mmCIF file of C-alpha atoms in Angstrom:
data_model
loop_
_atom_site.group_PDB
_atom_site.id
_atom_site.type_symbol
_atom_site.label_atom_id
_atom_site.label_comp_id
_atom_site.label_asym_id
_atom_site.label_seq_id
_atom_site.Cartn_x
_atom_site.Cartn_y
_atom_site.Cartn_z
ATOM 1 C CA UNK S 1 -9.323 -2.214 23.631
ATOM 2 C CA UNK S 2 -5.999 -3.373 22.412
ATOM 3 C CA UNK S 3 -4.689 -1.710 19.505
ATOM 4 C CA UNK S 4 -2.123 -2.310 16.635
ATOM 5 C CA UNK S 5 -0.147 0.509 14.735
ATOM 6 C CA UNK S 6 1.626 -2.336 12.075
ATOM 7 C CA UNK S 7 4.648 -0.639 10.710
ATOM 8 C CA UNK S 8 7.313 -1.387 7.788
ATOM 9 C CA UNK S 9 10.005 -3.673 9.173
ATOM 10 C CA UNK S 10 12.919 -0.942 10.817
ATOM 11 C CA UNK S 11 10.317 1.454 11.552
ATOM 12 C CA UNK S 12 9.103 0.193 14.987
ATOM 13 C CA UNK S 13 11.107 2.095 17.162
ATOM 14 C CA UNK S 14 10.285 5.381 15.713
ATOM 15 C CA UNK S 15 6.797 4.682 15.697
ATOM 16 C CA UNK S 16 7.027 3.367 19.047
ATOM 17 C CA UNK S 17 8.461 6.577 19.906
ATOM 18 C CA UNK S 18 5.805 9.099 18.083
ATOM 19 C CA UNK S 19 2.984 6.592 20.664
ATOM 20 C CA UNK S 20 5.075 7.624 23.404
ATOM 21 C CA UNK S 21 5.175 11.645 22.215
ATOM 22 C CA UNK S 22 0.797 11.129 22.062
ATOM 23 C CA UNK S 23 1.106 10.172 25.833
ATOM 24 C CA UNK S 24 0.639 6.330 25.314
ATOM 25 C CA UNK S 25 2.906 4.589 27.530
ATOM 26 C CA UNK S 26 1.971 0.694 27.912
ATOM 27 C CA UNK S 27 3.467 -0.312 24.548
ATOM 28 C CA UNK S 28 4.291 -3.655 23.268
ATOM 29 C CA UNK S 29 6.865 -3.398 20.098
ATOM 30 C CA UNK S 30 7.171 -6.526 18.136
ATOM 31 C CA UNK S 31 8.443 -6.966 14.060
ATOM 32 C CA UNK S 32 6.122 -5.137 12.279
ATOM 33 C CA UNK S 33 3.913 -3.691 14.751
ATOM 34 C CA UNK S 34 3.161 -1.629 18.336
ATOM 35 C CA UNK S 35 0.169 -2.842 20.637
ATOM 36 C CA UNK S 36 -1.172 -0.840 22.676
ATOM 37 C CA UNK S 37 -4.303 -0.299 24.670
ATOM 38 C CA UNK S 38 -6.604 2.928 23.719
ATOM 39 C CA UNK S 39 -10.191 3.407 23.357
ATOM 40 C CA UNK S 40 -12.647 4.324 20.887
ATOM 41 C CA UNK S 41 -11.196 8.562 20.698
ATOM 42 C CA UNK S 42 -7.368 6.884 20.423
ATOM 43 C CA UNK S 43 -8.308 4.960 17.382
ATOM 44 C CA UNK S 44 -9.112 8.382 15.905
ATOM 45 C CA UNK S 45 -6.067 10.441 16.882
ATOM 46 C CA UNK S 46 -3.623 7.631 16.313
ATOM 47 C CA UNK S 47 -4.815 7.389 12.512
ATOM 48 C CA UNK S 48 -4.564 11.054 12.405
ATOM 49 C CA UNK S 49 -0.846 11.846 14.260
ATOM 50 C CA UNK S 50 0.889 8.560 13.454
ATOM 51 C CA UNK S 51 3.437 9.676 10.523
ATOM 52 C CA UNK S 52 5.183 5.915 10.340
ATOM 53 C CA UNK S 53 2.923 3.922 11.268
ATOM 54 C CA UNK S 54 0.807 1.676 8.143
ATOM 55 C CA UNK S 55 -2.129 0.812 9.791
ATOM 56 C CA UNK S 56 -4.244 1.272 12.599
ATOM 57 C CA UNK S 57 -6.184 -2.189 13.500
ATOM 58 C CA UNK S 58 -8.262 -3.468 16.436
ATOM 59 C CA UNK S 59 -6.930 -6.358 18.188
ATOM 60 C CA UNK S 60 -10.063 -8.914 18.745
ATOM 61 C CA UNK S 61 -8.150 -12.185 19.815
ATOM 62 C CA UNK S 62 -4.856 -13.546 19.237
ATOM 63 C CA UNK S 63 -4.280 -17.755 19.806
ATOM 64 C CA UNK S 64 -2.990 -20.750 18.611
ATOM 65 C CA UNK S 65 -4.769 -22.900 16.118
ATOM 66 C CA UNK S 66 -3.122 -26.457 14.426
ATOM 67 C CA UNK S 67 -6.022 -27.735 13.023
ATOM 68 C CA UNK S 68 -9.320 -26.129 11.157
ATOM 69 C CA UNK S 69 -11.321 -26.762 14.287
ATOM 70 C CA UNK S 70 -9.362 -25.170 16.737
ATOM 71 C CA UNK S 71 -9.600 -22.015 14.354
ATOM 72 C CA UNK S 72 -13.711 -22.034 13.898
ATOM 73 C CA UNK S 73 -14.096 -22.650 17.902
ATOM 74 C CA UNK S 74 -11.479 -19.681 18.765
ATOM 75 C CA UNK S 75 -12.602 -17.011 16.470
ATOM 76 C CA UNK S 76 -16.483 -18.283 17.213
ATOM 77 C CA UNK S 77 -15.598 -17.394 20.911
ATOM 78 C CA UNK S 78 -14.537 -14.246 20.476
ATOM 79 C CA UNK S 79 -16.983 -11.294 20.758
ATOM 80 C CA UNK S 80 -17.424 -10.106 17.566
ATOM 81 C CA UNK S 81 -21.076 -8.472 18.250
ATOM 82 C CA UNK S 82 -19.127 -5.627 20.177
ATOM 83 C CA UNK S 83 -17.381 -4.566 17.243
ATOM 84 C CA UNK S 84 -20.162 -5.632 14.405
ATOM 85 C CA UNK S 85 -23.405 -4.178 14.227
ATOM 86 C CA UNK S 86 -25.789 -6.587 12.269
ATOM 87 C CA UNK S 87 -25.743 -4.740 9.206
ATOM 88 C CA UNK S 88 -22.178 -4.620 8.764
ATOM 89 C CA UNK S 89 -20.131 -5.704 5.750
ATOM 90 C CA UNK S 90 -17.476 -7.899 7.202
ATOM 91 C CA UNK S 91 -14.841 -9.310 4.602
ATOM 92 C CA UNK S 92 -12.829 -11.566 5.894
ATOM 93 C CA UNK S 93 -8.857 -11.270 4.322
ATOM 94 C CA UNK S 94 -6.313 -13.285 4.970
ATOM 95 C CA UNK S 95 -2.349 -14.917 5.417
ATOM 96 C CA UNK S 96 -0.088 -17.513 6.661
ATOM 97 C CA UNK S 97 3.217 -17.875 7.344
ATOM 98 C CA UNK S 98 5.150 -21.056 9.168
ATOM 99 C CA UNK S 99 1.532 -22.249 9.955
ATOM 100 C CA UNK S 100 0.124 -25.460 9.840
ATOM 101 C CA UNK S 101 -2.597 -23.852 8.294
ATOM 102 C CA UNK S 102 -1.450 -22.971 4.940
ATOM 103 C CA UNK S 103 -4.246 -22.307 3.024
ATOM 104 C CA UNK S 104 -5.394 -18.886 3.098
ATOM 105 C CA UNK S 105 -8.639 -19.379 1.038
ATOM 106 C CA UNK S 106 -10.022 -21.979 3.708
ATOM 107 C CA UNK S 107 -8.993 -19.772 6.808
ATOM 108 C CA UNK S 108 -10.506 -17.303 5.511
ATOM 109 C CA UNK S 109 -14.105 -19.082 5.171
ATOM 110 C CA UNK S 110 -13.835 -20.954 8.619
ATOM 111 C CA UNK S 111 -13.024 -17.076 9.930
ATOM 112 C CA UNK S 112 -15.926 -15.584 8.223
ATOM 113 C CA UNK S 113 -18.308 -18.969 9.261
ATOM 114 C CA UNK S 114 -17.347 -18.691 12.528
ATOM 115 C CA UNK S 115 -18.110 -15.024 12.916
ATOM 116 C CA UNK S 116 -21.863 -15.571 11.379
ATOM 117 C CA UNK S 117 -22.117 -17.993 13.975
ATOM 118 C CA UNK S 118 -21.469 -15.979 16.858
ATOM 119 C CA UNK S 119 -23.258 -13.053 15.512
ATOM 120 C CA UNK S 120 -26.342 -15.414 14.657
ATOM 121 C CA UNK S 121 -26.218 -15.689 17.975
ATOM 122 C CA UNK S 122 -25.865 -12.398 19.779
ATOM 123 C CA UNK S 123 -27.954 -10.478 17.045
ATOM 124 C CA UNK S 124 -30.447 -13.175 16.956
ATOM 125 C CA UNK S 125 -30.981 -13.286 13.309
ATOM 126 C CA UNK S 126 -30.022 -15.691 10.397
ATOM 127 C CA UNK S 127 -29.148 -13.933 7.595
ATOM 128 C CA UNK S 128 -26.633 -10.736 7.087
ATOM 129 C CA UNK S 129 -27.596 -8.222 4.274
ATOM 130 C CA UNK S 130 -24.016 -6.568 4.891
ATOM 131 C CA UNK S 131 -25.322 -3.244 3.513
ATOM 132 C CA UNK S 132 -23.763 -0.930 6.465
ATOM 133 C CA UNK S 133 -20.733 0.153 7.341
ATOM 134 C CA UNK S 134 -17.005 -1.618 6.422
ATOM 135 C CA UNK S 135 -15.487 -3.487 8.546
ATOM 136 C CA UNK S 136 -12.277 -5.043 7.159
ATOM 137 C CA UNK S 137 -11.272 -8.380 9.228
ATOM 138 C CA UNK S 138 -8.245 -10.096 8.802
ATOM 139 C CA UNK S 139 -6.810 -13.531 10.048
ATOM 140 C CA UNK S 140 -3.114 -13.492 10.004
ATOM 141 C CA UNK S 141 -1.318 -16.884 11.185
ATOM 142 C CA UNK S 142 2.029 -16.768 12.138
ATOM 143 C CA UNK S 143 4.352 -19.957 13.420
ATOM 144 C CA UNK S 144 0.901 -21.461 14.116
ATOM 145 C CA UNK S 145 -0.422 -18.371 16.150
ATOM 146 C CA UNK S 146 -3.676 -16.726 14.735
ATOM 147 C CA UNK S 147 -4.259 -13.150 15.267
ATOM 148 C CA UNK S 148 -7.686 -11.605 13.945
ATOM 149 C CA UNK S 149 -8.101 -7.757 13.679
ATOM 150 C CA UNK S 150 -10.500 -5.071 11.894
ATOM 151 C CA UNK S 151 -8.926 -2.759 10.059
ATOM 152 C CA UNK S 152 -9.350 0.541 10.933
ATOM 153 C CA UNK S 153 -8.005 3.090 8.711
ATOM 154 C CA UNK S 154 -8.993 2.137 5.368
ATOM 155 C CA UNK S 155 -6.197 3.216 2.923
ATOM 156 C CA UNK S 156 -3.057 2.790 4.183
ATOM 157 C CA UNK S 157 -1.621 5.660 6.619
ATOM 158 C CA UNK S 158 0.199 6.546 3.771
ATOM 159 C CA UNK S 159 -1.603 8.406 1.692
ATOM 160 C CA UNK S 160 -1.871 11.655 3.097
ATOM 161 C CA UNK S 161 -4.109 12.676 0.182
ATOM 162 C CA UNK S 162 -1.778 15.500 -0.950
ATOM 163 C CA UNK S 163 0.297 12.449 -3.728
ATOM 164 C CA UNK S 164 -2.188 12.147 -6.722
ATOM 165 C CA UNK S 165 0.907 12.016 -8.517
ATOM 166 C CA UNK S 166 4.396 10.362 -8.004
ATOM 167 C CA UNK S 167 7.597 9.487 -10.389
ATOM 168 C CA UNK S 168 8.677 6.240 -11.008
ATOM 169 C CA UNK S 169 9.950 4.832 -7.699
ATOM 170 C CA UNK S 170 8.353 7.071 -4.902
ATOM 171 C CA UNK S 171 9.522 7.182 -1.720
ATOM 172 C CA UNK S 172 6.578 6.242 0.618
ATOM 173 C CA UNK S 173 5.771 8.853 3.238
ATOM 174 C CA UNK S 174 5.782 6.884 6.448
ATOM 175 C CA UNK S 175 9.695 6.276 5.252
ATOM 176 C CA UNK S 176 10.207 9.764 4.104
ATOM 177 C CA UNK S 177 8.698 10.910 7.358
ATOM 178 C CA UNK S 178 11.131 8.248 9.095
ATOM 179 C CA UNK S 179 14.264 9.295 7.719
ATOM 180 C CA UNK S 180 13.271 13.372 8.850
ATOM 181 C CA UNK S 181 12.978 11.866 12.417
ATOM 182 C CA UNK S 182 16.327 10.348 12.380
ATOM 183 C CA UNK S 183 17.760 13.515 11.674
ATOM 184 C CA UNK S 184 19.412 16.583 13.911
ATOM 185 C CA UNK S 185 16.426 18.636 12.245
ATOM 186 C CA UNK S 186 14.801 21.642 13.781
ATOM 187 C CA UNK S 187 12.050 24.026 12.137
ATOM 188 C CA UNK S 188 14.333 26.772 12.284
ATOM 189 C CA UNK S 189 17.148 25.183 10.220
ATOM 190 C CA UNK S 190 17.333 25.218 6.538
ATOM 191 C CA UNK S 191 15.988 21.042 5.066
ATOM 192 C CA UNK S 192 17.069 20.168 1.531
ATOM 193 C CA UNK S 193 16.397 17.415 -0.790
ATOM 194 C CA UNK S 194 18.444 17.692 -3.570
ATOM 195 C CA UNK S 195 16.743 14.416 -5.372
ATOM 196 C CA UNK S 196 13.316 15.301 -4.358
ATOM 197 C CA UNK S 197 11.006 13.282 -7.135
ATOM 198 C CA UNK S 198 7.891 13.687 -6.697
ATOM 199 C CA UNK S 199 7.935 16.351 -3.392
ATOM 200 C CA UNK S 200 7.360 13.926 -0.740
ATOM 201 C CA UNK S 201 10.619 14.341 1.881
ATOM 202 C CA UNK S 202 10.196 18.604 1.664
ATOM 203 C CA UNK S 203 6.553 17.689 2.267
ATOM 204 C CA UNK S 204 6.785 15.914 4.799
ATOM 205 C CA UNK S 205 9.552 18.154 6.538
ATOM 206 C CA UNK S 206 6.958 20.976 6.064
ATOM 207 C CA UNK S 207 4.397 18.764 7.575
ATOM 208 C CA UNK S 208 6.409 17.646 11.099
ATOM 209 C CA UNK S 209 8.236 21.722 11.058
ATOM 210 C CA UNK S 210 4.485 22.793 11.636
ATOM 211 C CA UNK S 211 3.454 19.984 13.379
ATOM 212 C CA UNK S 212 0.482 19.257 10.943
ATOM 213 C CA UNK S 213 -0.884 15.958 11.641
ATOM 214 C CA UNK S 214 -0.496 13.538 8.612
ATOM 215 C CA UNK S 215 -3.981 12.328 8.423
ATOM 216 C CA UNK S 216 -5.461 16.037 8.369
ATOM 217 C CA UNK S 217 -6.894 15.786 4.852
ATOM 218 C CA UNK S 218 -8.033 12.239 4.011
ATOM 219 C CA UNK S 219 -11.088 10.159 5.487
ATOM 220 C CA UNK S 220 -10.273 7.010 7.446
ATOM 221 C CA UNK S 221 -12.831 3.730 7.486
ATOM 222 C CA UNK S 222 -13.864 3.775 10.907
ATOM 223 C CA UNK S 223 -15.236 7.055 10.474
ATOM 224 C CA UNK S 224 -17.884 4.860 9.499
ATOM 225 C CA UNK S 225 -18.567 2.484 12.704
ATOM 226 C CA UNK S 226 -21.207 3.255 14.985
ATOM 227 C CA UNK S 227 -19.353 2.535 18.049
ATOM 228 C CA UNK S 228 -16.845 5.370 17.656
ATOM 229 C CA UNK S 229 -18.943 8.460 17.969
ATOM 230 C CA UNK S 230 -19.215 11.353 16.059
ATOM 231 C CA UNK S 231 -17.835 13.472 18.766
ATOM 232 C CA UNK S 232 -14.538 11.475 19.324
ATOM 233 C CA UNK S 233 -13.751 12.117 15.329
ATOM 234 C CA UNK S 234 -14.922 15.770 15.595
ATOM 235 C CA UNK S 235 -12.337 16.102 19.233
ATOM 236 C CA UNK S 236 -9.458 14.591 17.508
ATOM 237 C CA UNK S 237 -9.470 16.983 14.569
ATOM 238 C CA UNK S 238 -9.769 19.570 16.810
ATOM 239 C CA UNK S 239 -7.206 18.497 18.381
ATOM 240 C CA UNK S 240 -5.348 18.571 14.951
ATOM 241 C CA UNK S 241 -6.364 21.652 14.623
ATOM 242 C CA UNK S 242 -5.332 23.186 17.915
ATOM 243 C CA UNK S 243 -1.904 22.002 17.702
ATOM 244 C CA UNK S 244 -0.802 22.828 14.021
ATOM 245 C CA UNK S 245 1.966 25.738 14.349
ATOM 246 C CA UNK S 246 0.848 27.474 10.868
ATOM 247 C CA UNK S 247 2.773 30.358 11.456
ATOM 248 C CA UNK S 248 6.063 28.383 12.162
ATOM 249 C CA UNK S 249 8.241 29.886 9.136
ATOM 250 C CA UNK S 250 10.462 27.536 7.443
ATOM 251 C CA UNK S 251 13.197 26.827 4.917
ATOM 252 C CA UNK S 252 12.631 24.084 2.445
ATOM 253 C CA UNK S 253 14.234 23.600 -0.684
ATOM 254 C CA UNK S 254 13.559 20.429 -2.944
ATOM 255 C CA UNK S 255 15.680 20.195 -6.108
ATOM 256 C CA UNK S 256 15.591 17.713 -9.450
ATOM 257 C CA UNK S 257 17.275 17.372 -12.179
ATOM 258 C CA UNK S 258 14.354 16.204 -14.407
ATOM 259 C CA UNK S 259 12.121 19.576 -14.702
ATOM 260 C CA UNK S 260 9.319 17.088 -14.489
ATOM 261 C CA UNK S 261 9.419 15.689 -11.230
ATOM 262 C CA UNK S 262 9.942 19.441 -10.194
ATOM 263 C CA UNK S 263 6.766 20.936 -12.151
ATOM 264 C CA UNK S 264 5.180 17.007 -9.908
ATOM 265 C CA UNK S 265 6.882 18.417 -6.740
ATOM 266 C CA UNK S 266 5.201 21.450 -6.939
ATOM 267 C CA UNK S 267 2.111 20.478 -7.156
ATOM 268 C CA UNK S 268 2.089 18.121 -4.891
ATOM 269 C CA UNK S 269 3.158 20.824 -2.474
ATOM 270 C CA UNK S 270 0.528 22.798 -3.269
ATOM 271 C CA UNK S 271 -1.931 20.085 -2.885
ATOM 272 C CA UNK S 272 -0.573 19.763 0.512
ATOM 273 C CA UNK S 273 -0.985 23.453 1.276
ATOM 274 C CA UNK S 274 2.823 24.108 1.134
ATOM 275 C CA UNK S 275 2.748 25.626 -1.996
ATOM 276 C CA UNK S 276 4.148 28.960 -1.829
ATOM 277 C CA UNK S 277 6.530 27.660 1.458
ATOM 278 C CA UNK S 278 8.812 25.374 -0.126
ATOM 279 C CA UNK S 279 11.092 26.167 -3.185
ATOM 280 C CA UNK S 280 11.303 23.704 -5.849
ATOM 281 C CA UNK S 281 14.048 24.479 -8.698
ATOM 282 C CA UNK S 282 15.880 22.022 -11.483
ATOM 283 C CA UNK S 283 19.318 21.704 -10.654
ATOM 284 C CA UNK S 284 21.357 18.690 -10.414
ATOM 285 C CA UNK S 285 23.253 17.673 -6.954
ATOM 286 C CA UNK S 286 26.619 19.066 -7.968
ATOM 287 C CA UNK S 287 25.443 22.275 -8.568
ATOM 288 C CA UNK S 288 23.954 22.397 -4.817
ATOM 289 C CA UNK S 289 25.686 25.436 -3.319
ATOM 290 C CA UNK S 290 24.822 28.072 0.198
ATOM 291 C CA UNK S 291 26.004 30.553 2.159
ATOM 292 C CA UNK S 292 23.370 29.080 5.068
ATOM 293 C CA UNK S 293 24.994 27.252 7.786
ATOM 294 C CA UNK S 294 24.001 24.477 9.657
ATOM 295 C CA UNK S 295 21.370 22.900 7.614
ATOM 296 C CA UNK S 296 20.092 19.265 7.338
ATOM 297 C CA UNK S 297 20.426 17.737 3.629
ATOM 298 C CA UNK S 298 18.191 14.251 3.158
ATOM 299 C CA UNK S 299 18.339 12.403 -0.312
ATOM 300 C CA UNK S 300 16.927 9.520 -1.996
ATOM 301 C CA UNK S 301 19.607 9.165 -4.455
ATOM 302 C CA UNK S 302 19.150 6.597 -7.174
ATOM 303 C CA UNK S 303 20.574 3.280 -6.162
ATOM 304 C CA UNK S 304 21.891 1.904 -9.699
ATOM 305 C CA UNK S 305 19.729 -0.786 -9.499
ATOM 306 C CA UNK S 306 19.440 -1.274 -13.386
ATOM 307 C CA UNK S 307 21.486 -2.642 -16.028
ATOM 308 C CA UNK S 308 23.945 -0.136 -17.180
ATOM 309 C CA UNK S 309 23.114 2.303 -14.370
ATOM 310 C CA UNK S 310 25.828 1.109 -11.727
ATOM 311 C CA UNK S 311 29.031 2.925 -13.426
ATOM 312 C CA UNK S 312 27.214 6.479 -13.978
ATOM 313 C CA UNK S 313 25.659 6.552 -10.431
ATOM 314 C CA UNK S 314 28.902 5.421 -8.781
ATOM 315 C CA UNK S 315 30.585 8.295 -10.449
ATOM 316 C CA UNK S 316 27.363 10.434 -9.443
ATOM 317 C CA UNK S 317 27.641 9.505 -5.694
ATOM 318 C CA UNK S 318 31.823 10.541 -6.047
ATOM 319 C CA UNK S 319 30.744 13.476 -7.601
ATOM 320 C CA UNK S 320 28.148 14.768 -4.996
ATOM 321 C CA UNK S 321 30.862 13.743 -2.315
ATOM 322 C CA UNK S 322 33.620 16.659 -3.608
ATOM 323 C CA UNK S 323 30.897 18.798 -4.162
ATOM 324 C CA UNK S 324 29.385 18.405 -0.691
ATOM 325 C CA UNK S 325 32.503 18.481 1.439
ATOM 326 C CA UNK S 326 32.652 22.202 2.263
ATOM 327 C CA UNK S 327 29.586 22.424 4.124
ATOM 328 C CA UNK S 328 31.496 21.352 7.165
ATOM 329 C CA UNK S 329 28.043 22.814 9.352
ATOM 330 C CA UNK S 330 25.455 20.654 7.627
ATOM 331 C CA UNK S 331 24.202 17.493 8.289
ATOM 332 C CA UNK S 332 23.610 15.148 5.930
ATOM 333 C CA UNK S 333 21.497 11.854 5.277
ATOM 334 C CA UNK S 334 21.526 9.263 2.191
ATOM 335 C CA UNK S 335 19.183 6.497 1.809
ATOM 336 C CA UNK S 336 20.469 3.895 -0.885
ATOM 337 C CA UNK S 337 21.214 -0.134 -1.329
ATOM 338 C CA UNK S 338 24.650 0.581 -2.579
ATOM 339 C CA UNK S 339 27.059 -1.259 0.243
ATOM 340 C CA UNK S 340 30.017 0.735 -1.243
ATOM 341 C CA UNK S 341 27.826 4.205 -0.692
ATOM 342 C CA UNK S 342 30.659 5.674 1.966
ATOM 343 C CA UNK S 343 33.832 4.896 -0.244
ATOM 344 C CA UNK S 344 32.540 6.192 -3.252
ATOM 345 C CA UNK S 345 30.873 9.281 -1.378
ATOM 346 C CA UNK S 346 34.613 9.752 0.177
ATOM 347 C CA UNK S 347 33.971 9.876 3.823
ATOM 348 C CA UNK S 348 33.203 7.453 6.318
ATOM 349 C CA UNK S 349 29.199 7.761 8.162
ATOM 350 C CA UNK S 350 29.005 9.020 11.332
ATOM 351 C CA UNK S 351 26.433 6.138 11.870
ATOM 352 C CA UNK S 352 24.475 4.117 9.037
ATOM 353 C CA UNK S 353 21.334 1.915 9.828
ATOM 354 C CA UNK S 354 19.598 -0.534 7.843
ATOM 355 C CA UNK S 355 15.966 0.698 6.470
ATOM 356 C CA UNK S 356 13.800 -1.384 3.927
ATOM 357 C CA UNK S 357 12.655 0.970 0.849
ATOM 358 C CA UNK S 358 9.760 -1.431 0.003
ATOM 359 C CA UNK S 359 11.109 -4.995 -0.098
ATOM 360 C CA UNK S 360 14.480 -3.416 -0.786
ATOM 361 C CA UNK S 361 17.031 -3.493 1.920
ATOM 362 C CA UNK S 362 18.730 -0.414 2.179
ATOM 363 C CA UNK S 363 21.098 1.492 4.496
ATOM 364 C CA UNK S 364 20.483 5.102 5.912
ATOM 365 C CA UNK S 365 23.742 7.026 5.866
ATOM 366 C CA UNK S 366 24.084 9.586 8.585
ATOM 367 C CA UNK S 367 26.867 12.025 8.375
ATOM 368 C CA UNK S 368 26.809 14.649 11.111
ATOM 369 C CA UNK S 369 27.734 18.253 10.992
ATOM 370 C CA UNK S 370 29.234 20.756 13.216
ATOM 371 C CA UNK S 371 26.941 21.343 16.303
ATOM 372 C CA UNK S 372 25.514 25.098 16.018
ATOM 373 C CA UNK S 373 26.822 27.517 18.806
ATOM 374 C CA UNK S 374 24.274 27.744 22.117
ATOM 375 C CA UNK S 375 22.363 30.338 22.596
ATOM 376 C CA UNK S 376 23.065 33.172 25.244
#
């Protein structure tokens, strides 16, 4: 089968790259998404391992369609009966973009007509209860090119299942888990987020330092389908299981200066079975001090988005800049939309790189510390 892992937009590389580290080698990276070819088992362990990836979807035909026809003739052709078993529920969801064929609404129907059709066919009956499993299609038209998928992961990747709660403006965890990668970051170095919210970048440091797959605690919808047996599910957590490193020790410290979003880090941690692993404390930025040495630092700082804000989180970001200059040994990472983030931080990045926080465009500031001595 061909399969999709969709990604935010900046995040395809790094996905690209955790596909590679799963042994997949045959990969196709476009805007937005990976293809790649897998069968039943990989749909399992890709939902489970893939940390910044959004989705997991089955590719069932991709071609061009102008006109309504085209559309209804194309998807009818495909075969659908492979994937749905006749007592499937099948929604059908939907977008366009460039396309000829603007209306959503109407694709959407000539999809879903055009798939009772062929499974009329195949199954050999006439009418669908759709009181079995879910499976999730979508027609997505781009620049006149219609791709049609199933779904199969259900919530988005991002929800581990450890987040019941978050702050305000949460960092997703497929970015969180994005930024760690792009760091110098080993499990034997000190991590700390000195603007940690609601837990999720010491989480998810905790999470890749033990190598616990993301998707170990939540359900996933094709758990559900009848073509992916039991057995594959039941091997990939296994494999999960095999390949956690539990006893890895670690340092993590998340701090906040709202007691709040600390007393919501900590249980979020704790959720996530990291509870008595990382440290949480209040404490603002400035205050941030060690005697450890070579450590990786990763913030979310606010951006000064709102009216008013701009002034007092300029004078924050000069601030944390004094206060952070001694540790000459750590390395350091800042995620923010402010263009002027290096003048008022007082030092030029060793290398920035744009990331998208949402819909927000934002750079990731990378300044790099002093490389730790070798061994023997």
């Amino acid at each position: 089968m061909k399969l999709i892992a969709t990604t935010a937009m900046g995040l395809e590389a790094i996905c690209a790259d955790e596909l590679r580290a799963l042994g997949y080698t045959d990969l196709k990276v476009e805007n937005g998404r990976i293809l790649f070819e897998g069968n039943p088992l990989d749909i399992c362990r890709a939902n489970l391992w893939l940390r910044t990836a959004d989705r997991i979807k089955v590719l069932i035909g991709e071609f061009k369609a102008t006109s309504f026809e085209e559309l209804f003739e194309q998807t009818k052709a495909l075969p659908w009966a492979d994937f749905i078993p006749k007592d499937a529920e099948f929604p059908v969801t939907g977008k366009s973009v460039k396309s000829k064929l603007f209306s959503v609404p109407d694709c959407q129907a000539i999809v879903k007509k055009a798939i009772v059709e062929r499974l009329k066919e195949t199954h050999r009956i006439e009418w669908f209860e759709e009181t079995g499993a879910f499976y999730k299609i979508e027609v997505a038209l781009l620049k006149d090119m219609a791709t049609l998928s199933i779904d199969a992961s259900g919530a988005g990747l991002h929800k581990r299942g450890y987040r019941y709660l978050h702050g305000e403006a949460p960092l997703k965890e497929t970015l969180a888990a994005a930024m760690i990668y792009l760091t110098n970051w080993k499990p034997d170095r000190p991590f700390v987020d000195p603007f940690c919210g609601s837990g999720t970048l010491p989480i998810e440091a905790a999470m890749i330092g033990q190598n616990i797959a993301p998707g170990f605690n939540r359900d996933f919808i094709s758990e559900q389908w009848e073509w992916i047996e039991r057995a594959a599910w039941d091997r990939a957590r296994q494999e999960v299981e095999d390949l956690a490193r539990y006893s890895q020790p670690l340092d993590i410290q998340g701090s906040d200066i709202d007691h709040r979003m600390v007393e919501l880090s900590q249980t979020n941690a704790q959720e996530a079975g990291f509870g008595d692993i990382i440290q949480f404390k209040q404490m603002q930025v400035t205050d941030f001090t060690t005697k450890k040495e070579y450590g990786t630092l990763v913030a979310n700082p606010p951006y000064g988005q709102r009216i008013g804000e701009e002034e007092e989180v300029i004078a924050m970001y000069r601030a944390m800049g004094k206060a952070l200059q001694k540790y000459g040994t750590w390395s350091m990472y800042f995620i923010t939309a402010d263009e002027q983030f290096e003048s008022h931080f007082g030092r030029k990045a060793t290398k920035k790189r744009k990331l998208y926080n949402g819909r927000i465009r934002t750079d990731y500031y990378q300044y790099w510390g002093k490389r730790p001595p070798k061994k023997g």
